[in-house]
């Protein structure tokens, strides 16, 4: 029988007490906004309340919206577990179910993994090293005899790194991909999405009947759906999807060895269950990775939110935002070092840290009255342009178009049909990213950068627009908050703060790198061509948009999720290396 599900609910809105304002020497300069001390802005603020619809100028920021947004009921996934304790939480008035993690639960792993003698981890990319080491270490803590074995292609450059991490042919924990597939009871398929799409038939043919296929991304289901196929019916199919890249999964696990429950939150899904074990195996897998809490989803909901999120707030959109604003600030006379600090350092540092620990409203509440006006102007001008691109992106993912694009791009990495290979190039040689190298080199330890109101307004408008798209598309609040908020501020942005946005764009997963290159320019252009033009033209602040932001129920839901966040903050050194082996060797 499943353990009882206690109710857990937290209410309240975070607020910072120490204000942070724009330096006085910059206060009245027009770098990305109209100064709140100017007569034109005072007129616009007075007029905004009286003219909420039909504002002149034809800008998307003048769209007439009802003050209370209609919200579709989010998905709610219940499940049964005979091993772990299920809890009920209330997020924005919707009940959802989670399993809370912790190292004190490792003793339950043998029960969760009953019948499993070998876990085969296929691939050594972003997730492979982290998940294999976390699983091995968690099982070792309870003296389990389950073997965690790495399976790689013959001749792979990753063999050396796997050996350096303690996996060897001699002790039976490292071997050929196909032999590992055939001998494993639980197969964690952690190779690239494009490689899964090109090799799934051979992979399925090597798996034992009644074995379990584990995925950390729903991409393969999306690809199979696009070609009218599904998984073989003689295997179980589950997913555990950490809401952070592999290096974050490992780093927080290691940091938290003395702290119960440190890690990255995960979603889990059971797509196919041939013998009734799938849910407990998936939850055990998540607990062993160190997930502070695990929530339920489906493979389809996961791949839609994940691929969409990578192209949005997690990477592509934030890349486009900082490029647009850096160029804007420099063109308007700001010193380029300061422009970099007021874009990248602001977003990846103080804004992310504040959202992580206190929520989005705390960023707004930390500003002076002048700063709040600048924030509202940026938010109002950016919200609908960001939503425009995000809406298109979600539909491209949902329709299978974006998945097909990734598969085809992966095939262009190699010579074929008489055409040369076109691997992805790097973006880190442009002026902005060279400025970033200089800024980081001179940055004092622990410096989180300035809280620049206009940048904060654009970034949080982007975050809220992404939340709204996912909400309208029926995703659960757990998934929305983890994909749009927690993964950004607790996993990716700390690494970007340490090494720069360009380093992340050049070195993360293939699917994410492709997505950023395709969609970042779209966000850059629409902000430049619509949002910033609206500001220049004196478009009034859309008070309905601001009111909706300040009163949105997502804030209380984020408040609750913050109580379930990792028990330690991720610590990323300036030389943090998260380059995948094949990228390090090839220079691409």
XYZ file of C-alpha atoms in Angstrom:
588
model
C 0.000 0.000 0.000
C 1.139 3.559 -0.656
C 2.098 5.660 2.322
C -0.345 8.328 3.445
C -0.254 11.669 1.665
C -0.044 14.528 4.159
C -1.092 17.984 3.018
C 1.627 20.617 2.770
C 0.836 24.244 2.043
C 2.709 27.489 2.527
C 1.435 30.987 1.851
C 3.055 34.383 1.726
C 4.890 36.738 -0.586
C 8.604 37.415 -0.260
C 9.948 40.951 -0.003
C 13.403 42.430 0.338
C 13.836 45.199 2.864
C 16.985 46.829 1.496
C 16.285 48.931 -1.607
C 18.668 48.962 -4.514
C 18.579 51.960 -6.822
C 20.309 53.106 -9.982
C 23.580 54.991 -9.426
C 22.838 58.717 -9.267
C 25.137 59.599 -12.143
C 23.134 57.305 -14.433
C 19.668 58.018 -13.134
C 18.595 60.483 -15.798
C 20.511 59.016 -18.738
C 18.384 57.385 -21.446
C 20.100 54.020 -21.834
C 16.996 51.860 -22.309
C 14.152 53.787 -20.822
C 12.622 57.250 -20.419
C 13.754 58.784 -17.148
C 10.998 58.794 -14.554
C 11.927 62.405 -13.785
C 11.053 63.606 -17.293
C 7.805 65.541 -17.926
C 6.920 63.174 -20.781
C 6.957 60.134 -18.499
C 4.890 61.870 -15.816
C 2.334 62.643 -18.516
C 2.353 59.038 -19.727
C 1.916 57.707 -16.212
C -1.036 60.006 -15.644
C -2.589 59.071 -18.970
C -2.069 55.318 -18.616
C -4.764 54.848 -16.014
C -7.334 56.644 -18.150
C -6.424 54.976 -21.443
C -6.043 51.223 -21.000
C -7.312 50.219 -24.421
C -6.871 51.600 -27.873
C -3.631 53.418 -27.074
C -2.075 55.091 -30.112
C 0.961 53.818 -31.909
C -0.148 50.337 -32.943
C 2.410 48.720 -30.635
C 1.790 45.255 -29.261
C 2.341 46.792 -25.837
C -0.935 48.659 -26.278
C -2.992 45.465 -26.609
C -6.287 45.687 -24.730
C -6.386 42.988 -22.076
C -8.848 42.202 -19.330
C -7.318 42.847 -15.939
C -7.740 39.246 -14.747
C -6.211 36.661 -17.063
C -8.245 33.523 -17.722
C -6.189 30.545 -16.581
C -6.771 27.020 -17.841
C -6.825 24.352 -15.122
C -3.320 22.864 -14.977
C -2.721 19.149 -15.217
C -2.653 17.223 -11.940
C -0.964 13.830 -11.930
C -1.652 11.416 -9.094
C 0.328 8.199 -8.643
C 0.708 5.278 -6.241
C 3.942 4.138 -4.609
C 4.480 1.206 -2.289
C 7.948 2.339 -1.206
C 8.043 6.111 -0.711
C 5.809 8.671 1.004
C 3.608 10.709 -1.303
C 2.720 14.248 -0.244
C 0.002 16.602 -1.432
C 0.845 20.252 -1.973
C -1.387 23.100 -3.070
C 0.024 25.368 -5.771
C -2.107 28.383 -6.680
C -5.185 26.509 -5.487
C -4.422 23.302 -7.390
C -3.536 20.055 -5.612
C -0.452 18.240 -6.832
C 1.508 15.250 -5.532
C 5.222 14.972 -4.889
C 7.777 12.747 -3.203
C 10.254 14.603 -1.033
C 13.868 13.423 -1.306
C 16.730 13.088 1.119
C 19.743 10.951 1.834
C 17.810 9.380 4.714
C 15.724 7.619 2.037
C 18.669 5.831 0.411
C 17.943 2.784 2.564
C 14.712 2.364 0.552
C 16.554 2.100 -2.761
C 16.949 -1.717 -2.667
C 13.147 -2.016 -2.319
C 12.535 0.477 -5.112
C 15.020 -1.319 -7.389
C 13.815 -4.841 -6.559
C 14.662 -7.230 -9.402
C 17.353 -4.934 -10.841
C 20.903 -6.277 -10.824
C 22.500 -3.876 -13.288
C 21.758 -0.267 -14.243
C 23.259 0.554 -17.615
C 24.023 4.238 -18.185
C 24.350 4.786 -21.922
C 26.355 7.862 -22.871
C 28.766 10.276 -21.208
C 27.458 13.677 -22.229
C 25.745 16.243 -20.024
C 23.640 13.969 -17.804
C 25.568 10.679 -18.050
C 28.531 11.454 -15.772
C 26.382 13.071 -13.087
C 23.662 10.459 -12.984
C 26.038 7.488 -13.102
C 28.184 8.814 -10.242
C 25.215 9.867 -8.100
C 23.520 6.486 -8.555
C 26.731 4.607 -7.796
C 27.458 6.670 -4.678
C 23.876 6.471 -3.351
C 23.718 2.695 -3.785
C 27.149 2.297 -2.185
C 25.933 4.148 0.920
C 23.463 1.329 1.594
C 25.872 -1.435 0.525
C 23.723 -2.420 -2.442
C 25.192 -4.954 -4.857
C 23.443 -3.322 -7.862
C 26.051 -2.578 -10.528
C 26.042 0.811 -12.296
C 27.745 0.267 -15.651
C 28.630 2.819 -18.343
C 28.054 1.833 -21.976
C 29.972 3.714 -24.692
C 30.743 3.395 -28.376
C 33.976 1.582 -29.180
C 36.711 4.164 -29.608
C 34.771 6.886 -27.792
C 36.885 9.665 -26.299
C 34.703 9.425 -23.196
C 36.260 6.144 -22.010
C 39.148 8.051 -20.421
C 36.848 10.377 -18.482
C 34.664 7.495 -17.323
C 37.755 5.668 -16.066
C 38.904 8.833 -14.280
C 35.552 8.840 -12.470
C 36.045 5.282 -11.210
C 34.283 3.197 -13.879
C 36.532 0.496 -15.346
C 36.385 -2.539 -17.587
C 38.197 -4.547 -14.930
C 35.476 -4.172 -12.297
C 32.634 -4.592 -14.804
C 31.389 -0.999 -14.625
C 32.496 0.170 -18.091
C 32.014 -1.439 -21.455
C 30.622 -1.471 -24.968
C 27.261 0.201 -25.497
C 25.561 -2.826 -27.065
C 26.780 -5.343 -24.513
C 25.710 -2.989 -21.715
C 22.260 -2.581 -23.252
C 21.804 -6.348 -23.532
C 22.881 -7.111 -19.959
C 21.087 -4.317 -18.052
C 17.767 -4.562 -16.250
C 17.370 -0.770 -16.171
C 18.796 1.155 -19.143
C 19.288 4.907 -18.737
C 19.520 6.211 -22.296
C 21.475 9.463 -21.921
C 22.981 9.900 -25.383
C 22.086 12.993 -27.416
C 18.556 13.438 -28.712
C 19.672 13.248 -32.342
C 21.605 10.023 -31.639
C 18.514 8.508 -30.003
C 16.457 9.373 -33.063
C 18.981 7.760 -35.390
C 19.631 4.603 -33.327
C 16.402 3.730 -31.484
C 15.650 0.596 -33.546
C 19.001 -0.982 -32.736
C 18.736 0.125 -29.098
C 15.300 -1.470 -28.679
C 16.469 -4.691 -30.332
C 19.258 -5.100 -27.757
C 17.097 -4.626 -24.655
C 15.976 -7.622 -22.602
C 12.232 -8.404 -22.448
C 10.658 -6.939 -19.281
C 13.608 -4.617 -18.781
C 13.070 -0.906 -18.154
C 14.047 1.938 -20.462
C 14.814 5.138 -18.551
C 14.918 8.521 -20.254
C 15.833 11.950 -18.919
C 14.046 13.764 -21.704
C 10.871 12.995 -23.659
C 12.474 13.848 -27.007
C 12.492 10.243 -28.229
C 8.733 9.942 -27.715
C 8.218 13.126 -29.731
C 10.351 11.714 -32.535
C 8.551 8.365 -32.500
C 5.185 10.135 -32.590
C 6.326 12.183 -35.578
C 6.979 9.003 -37.565
C 3.872 7.151 -36.326
C 5.653 4.753 -33.951
C 5.783 3.958 -30.231
C 8.011 2.023 -27.845
C 8.129 -1.811 -27.937
C 5.383 -3.302 -25.774
C 7.641 -5.799 -23.976
C 9.566 -3.185 -21.972
C 8.614 -0.580 -19.387
C 9.352 3.046 -20.254
C 9.947 5.631 -17.542
C 11.575 9.036 -17.250
C 13.346 10.986 -14.540
C 14.184 14.475 -15.746
C 16.415 16.630 -13.514
C 15.567 20.320 -13.816
C 19.146 21.294 -14.428
C 22.094 20.318 -16.557
C 24.268 17.383 -15.549
C 27.079 19.374 -13.892
C 24.481 20.996 -11.592
C 23.045 17.579 -10.716
C 26.470 16.324 -9.685
C 27.760 19.491 -8.045
C 24.778 19.926 -5.726
C 24.846 16.221 -4.842
C 28.519 16.490 -3.838
C 27.971 19.786 -1.998
C 25.116 18.188 -0.105
C 26.865 15.062 1.111
C 26.740 16.495 4.605
C 23.299 18.068 4.091
C 20.190 15.968 3.741
C 18.402 16.544 0.446
C 20.738 18.736 -1.607
C 20.328 18.282 -5.341
C 18.221 19.275 -8.352
C 14.445 18.764 -8.474
C 13.206 16.205 -11.005
C 10.006 15.293 -12.776
C 9.132 11.657 -13.400
C 6.860 9.906 -15.843
C 5.645 6.370 -16.410
C 4.839 5.885 -20.072
C 4.626 2.103 -20.057
C 4.564 -0.359 -17.133
C 4.732 -4.055 -18.048
C 5.000 -5.513 -14.542
C 3.867 -2.879 -12.010
C 7.372 -1.821 -10.907
C 7.778 1.306 -13.016
C 6.635 4.003 -10.577
C 8.792 2.830 -7.679
C 11.817 2.350 -9.941
C 11.409 5.887 -11.316
C 11.056 7.384 -7.845
C 14.053 5.400 -6.589
C 16.110 6.671 -9.516
C 15.148 10.267 -8.675
C 15.878 9.841 -4.956
C 19.278 8.329 -5.780
C 20.137 11.367 -7.920
C 19.551 13.567 -4.868
C 16.355 15.292 -6.014
C 14.915 17.433 -3.165
C 11.455 16.779 -4.562
C 10.039 14.793 -7.452
C 6.792 15.587 -9.240
C 4.784 13.662 -11.808
C 4.320 14.520 -15.478
C 3.992 12.667 -18.775
C 6.690 12.127 -21.385
C 4.735 14.283 -23.814
C 4.283 17.171 -21.378
C 7.948 16.895 -20.421
C 9.406 17.165 -23.895
C 7.107 20.025 -24.813
C 7.985 22.076 -21.732
C 11.678 21.154 -21.797
C 12.497 21.807 -25.446
C 10.371 24.957 -25.299
C 12.079 26.089 -22.090
C 15.576 25.666 -23.580
C 14.602 27.961 -26.420
C 12.994 30.367 -23.963
C 14.076 31.601 -20.537
C 16.654 28.847 -19.950
C 18.980 29.721 -22.813
C 17.754 30.991 -26.198
C 15.635 33.892 -24.986
C 18.049 35.062 -22.291
C 20.804 35.013 -24.919
C 18.675 37.199 -27.198
C 17.690 39.547 -24.357
C 21.250 40.297 -23.236
C 22.484 40.796 -26.803
C 19.670 43.271 -27.479
C 20.077 45.220 -24.240
C 23.889 45.318 -24.329
C 23.778 46.783 -27.820
C 21.070 49.238 -26.747
C 22.927 50.483 -23.699
C 26.205 50.898 -25.602
C 24.499 52.746 -28.466
C 23.003 55.147 -25.938
C 26.391 56.001 -24.466
C 26.903 53.552 -21.622
C 30.445 52.298 -21.006
C 30.630 48.767 -22.401
C 31.875 47.199 -19.169
C 28.964 48.778 -17.321
C 26.590 47.721 -20.101
C 27.722 44.116 -19.662
C 27.269 44.328 -15.898
C 23.803 45.838 -16.317
C 22.725 43.017 -18.653
C 24.433 39.654 -18.118
C 25.752 40.190 -14.577
C 22.420 41.622 -13.466
C 20.365 38.690 -14.797
C 22.687 35.816 -13.907
C 23.671 37.336 -10.560
C 21.472 39.443 -8.303
C 18.185 38.932 -10.177
C 18.569 35.149 -10.252
C 19.730 34.986 -6.638
C 16.760 37.068 -5.478
C 14.226 35.040 -7.466
C 15.777 31.803 -6.181
C 15.423 32.690 -2.519
C 12.595 35.232 -2.380
C 10.666 35.198 -5.654
C 10.091 37.579 -8.569
C 8.137 40.126 -6.562
C 11.163 40.604 -4.326
C 13.131 41.924 -7.308
C 10.455 44.562 -7.924
C 10.088 45.378 -4.219
C 13.851 45.907 -3.856
C 13.760 48.861 -6.252
C 13.347 52.527 -5.447
C 10.194 54.255 -6.709
C 12.151 55.503 -9.687
C 13.492 52.009 -10.296
C 9.985 50.561 -10.106
C 8.844 52.959 -12.833
C 11.745 51.877 -15.054
C 10.961 48.218 -14.323
C 7.282 48.700 -15.213
C 8.148 50.470 -18.453
C 10.477 47.648 -19.510
C 8.034 44.942 -18.392
C 5.064 46.536 -20.159
C 6.990 47.035 -23.406
C 8.514 43.525 -23.438
C 5.757 41.209 -22.201
C 3.751 40.757 -25.400
C 6.715 40.766 -27.824
C 8.282 37.982 -25.734
C 4.991 36.094 -25.617
C 4.693 36.405 -29.409
C 7.915 34.448 -30.001
C 7.303 32.034 -27.125
C 3.841 31.160 -28.480
C 5.308 30.378 -31.893
C 8.123 28.366 -30.336
C 5.766 26.243 -28.211
C 3.656 25.400 -31.254
C 6.743 24.471 -33.260
C 7.751 22.079 -30.469
C 4.224 20.711 -30.001
C 3.749 20.059 -33.716
C 7.023 18.131 -33.984
C 8.602 20.744 -36.235
C 11.313 21.668 -33.733
C 12.106 18.014 -33.030
C 12.491 17.345 -36.737
C 14.761 20.387 -36.995
C 17.068 18.988 -34.292
C 17.267 15.567 -35.965
C 18.095 17.075 -39.366
C 20.659 19.467 -37.879
C 22.399 16.543 -36.166
C 22.754 14.826 -39.505
C 24.351 17.942 -41.050
C 27.209 17.624 -38.574
C 28.648 14.933 -40.862
C 29.517 14.807 -44.549
C 26.757 13.306 -46.655
C 25.266 13.510 -50.137
C 28.420 15.190 -51.381
C 27.993 18.116 -49.002
C 30.528 19.088 -46.329
C 29.981 18.703 -42.589
C 28.577 21.711 -40.758
C 29.177 21.358 -37.014
C 28.076 24.221 -34.811
C 30.482 27.123 -34.550
C 31.087 29.178 -31.431
C 29.592 32.559 -30.539
C 32.151 33.649 -27.948
C 34.421 35.711 -30.207
C 32.143 38.736 -30.658
C 32.814 42.001 -28.818
C 30.178 41.513 -26.117
C 31.624 38.229 -24.926
C 35.196 39.552 -24.965
C 33.981 42.382 -22.725
C 32.452 39.707 -20.500
C 35.824 37.984 -20.098
C 37.316 41.266 -18.915
C 34.452 41.998 -16.514
C 34.589 38.539 -14.919
C 38.384 38.698 -14.566
C 38.068 41.909 -12.527
C 34.974 40.881 -10.569
C 35.401 40.591 -6.789
C 34.542 37.209 -5.288
C 30.859 36.925 -4.487
C 29.858 39.982 -6.543
C 26.352 39.408 -7.948
C 26.303 42.486 -10.135
C 23.947 45.499 -10.092
C 20.163 45.340 -9.868
C 19.396 47.336 -13.011
C 15.652 48.064 -13.194
C 15.176 48.087 -16.966
C 17.026 44.782 -17.472
C 15.153 43.211 -14.573
C 11.849 44.315 -16.092
C 12.626 42.737 -19.477
C 13.877 39.468 -17.959
C 10.938 39.034 -15.595
C 8.488 39.925 -18.396
C 10.069 37.091 -20.382
C 9.775 34.714 -17.426
C 6.128 35.609 -16.825
C 5.277 35.295 -20.531
C 6.765 31.789 -20.558
C 4.822 30.880 -17.423
C 1.609 32.081 -19.066
C 2.169 30.070 -22.263
C 2.763 26.863 -20.280
C -0.212 27.591 -18.056
C -2.513 28.135 -21.026
C -1.227 24.894 -22.557
C -2.290 22.934 -19.457
C 1.024 22.170 -17.767
C 1.077 21.612 -14.002
C 2.390 24.357 -11.734
C 5.209 22.060 -10.584
C 6.368 21.702 -14.170
C 5.855 25.376 -14.996
C 7.816 26.632 -12.009
C 10.641 24.122 -12.331
C 11.050 24.618 -16.101
C 10.630 28.405 -16.147
C 12.021 29.554 -12.800
C 13.970 27.021 -10.727
C 16.009 25.507 -13.562
C 16.979 28.997 -14.716
C 17.943 30.583 -11.404
C 19.233 27.537 -9.496
C 21.012 25.594 -12.230
C 21.849 27.372 -15.482
C 22.262 31.014 -14.496
C 24.845 30.348 -11.741
C 27.029 28.622 -14.361
C 26.441 31.527 -16.769
C 27.450 33.952 -14.023
C 30.686 32.020 -13.543
C 31.578 31.551 -17.219
C 29.261 33.778 -19.294
C 26.145 33.169 -21.369
C 28.262 32.486 -24.456
C 30.088 29.643 -22.696
C 26.758 27.999 -21.900
C 25.479 28.508 -25.453
C 28.652 26.908 -26.813
C 28.924 23.966 -24.402
C 25.524 22.691 -23.266
C 23.513 19.857 -24.843
C 23.255 19.626 -28.620
C 19.495 20.202 -28.609
C 19.829 23.289 -26.409
C 22.740 24.717 -28.415
C 20.789 24.312 -31.634
C 17.726 25.915 -30.078
C 19.613 28.917 -28.783
C 21.205 29.623 -32.163
C 17.826 29.419 -33.881
C 15.644 31.359 -31.428
C 17.970 33.868 -29.699
C 18.025 36.137 -32.768
C 14.220 36.116 -32.835
C 14.035 37.454 -29.258
C 16.824 39.940 -29.981
C 15.064 41.291 -33.064
C 11.558 41.528 -31.630
C 12.779 43.368 -28.544
C 14.832 45.742 -30.681
C 12.134 46.257 -33.306
C 9.056 46.398 -31.062
C 9.692 46.719 -27.321
C 12.506 49.266 -27.425
C 10.813 51.201 -30.229
C 7.673 51.399 -28.085
C 9.751 52.863 -25.253
C 11.357 55.388 -27.599
C 7.942 56.380 -28.947
C 6.595 57.011 -25.464
C 4.063 54.183 -25.396
C 2.159 54.303 -22.090
C 2.673 51.617 -19.487
C -0.032 48.967 -19.797
C -1.379 49.090 -16.268
C -3.386 45.889 -16.721
C -0.202 43.979 -17.546
C 1.531 45.368 -14.462
C -1.490 44.651 -12.241
C -1.633 41.074 -13.503
C 2.059 40.603 -12.722
C 1.756 41.934 -9.195
C -1.296 39.797 -8.364
C -0.517 36.630 -10.329
C -1.143 33.412 -8.332
C 2.141 31.978 -9.552
C 3.952 34.013 -6.886
C 2.399 32.062 -4.019
C 3.123 28.813 -5.892
C 6.789 29.829 -6.263
C 6.783 30.628 -2.550
C 5.822 27.031 -1.779
C 8.346 25.561 -4.196
C 11.030 27.728 -2.582
C 10.404 25.862 0.672
C 11.282 22.663 -1.207
C 14.388 24.024 -2.964
C 17.872 22.534 -2.446
C 19.087 22.924 1.123
C 22.326 24.507 -0.098
C 22.995 27.058 -2.839
C 25.002 25.799 -5.768
C 28.599 27.011 -5.659
C 30.223 27.434 -9.066
C 33.920 28.415 -9.238
C 35.086 30.827 -11.977
C 36.891 27.967 -13.766
C 33.939 25.563 -13.625
C 34.299 23.098 -16.493
C 31.148 21.625 -17.975
C 32.420 21.049 -21.495
C 31.449 17.662 -22.866
C 34.428 15.437 -23.784
C 33.788 15.467 -27.532
C 33.562 19.280 -27.541
C 36.743 19.648 -25.516
C 38.636 17.377 -27.894
C 37.300 18.818 -31.143
C 37.282 22.477 -30.168
C 33.738 22.805 -31.518
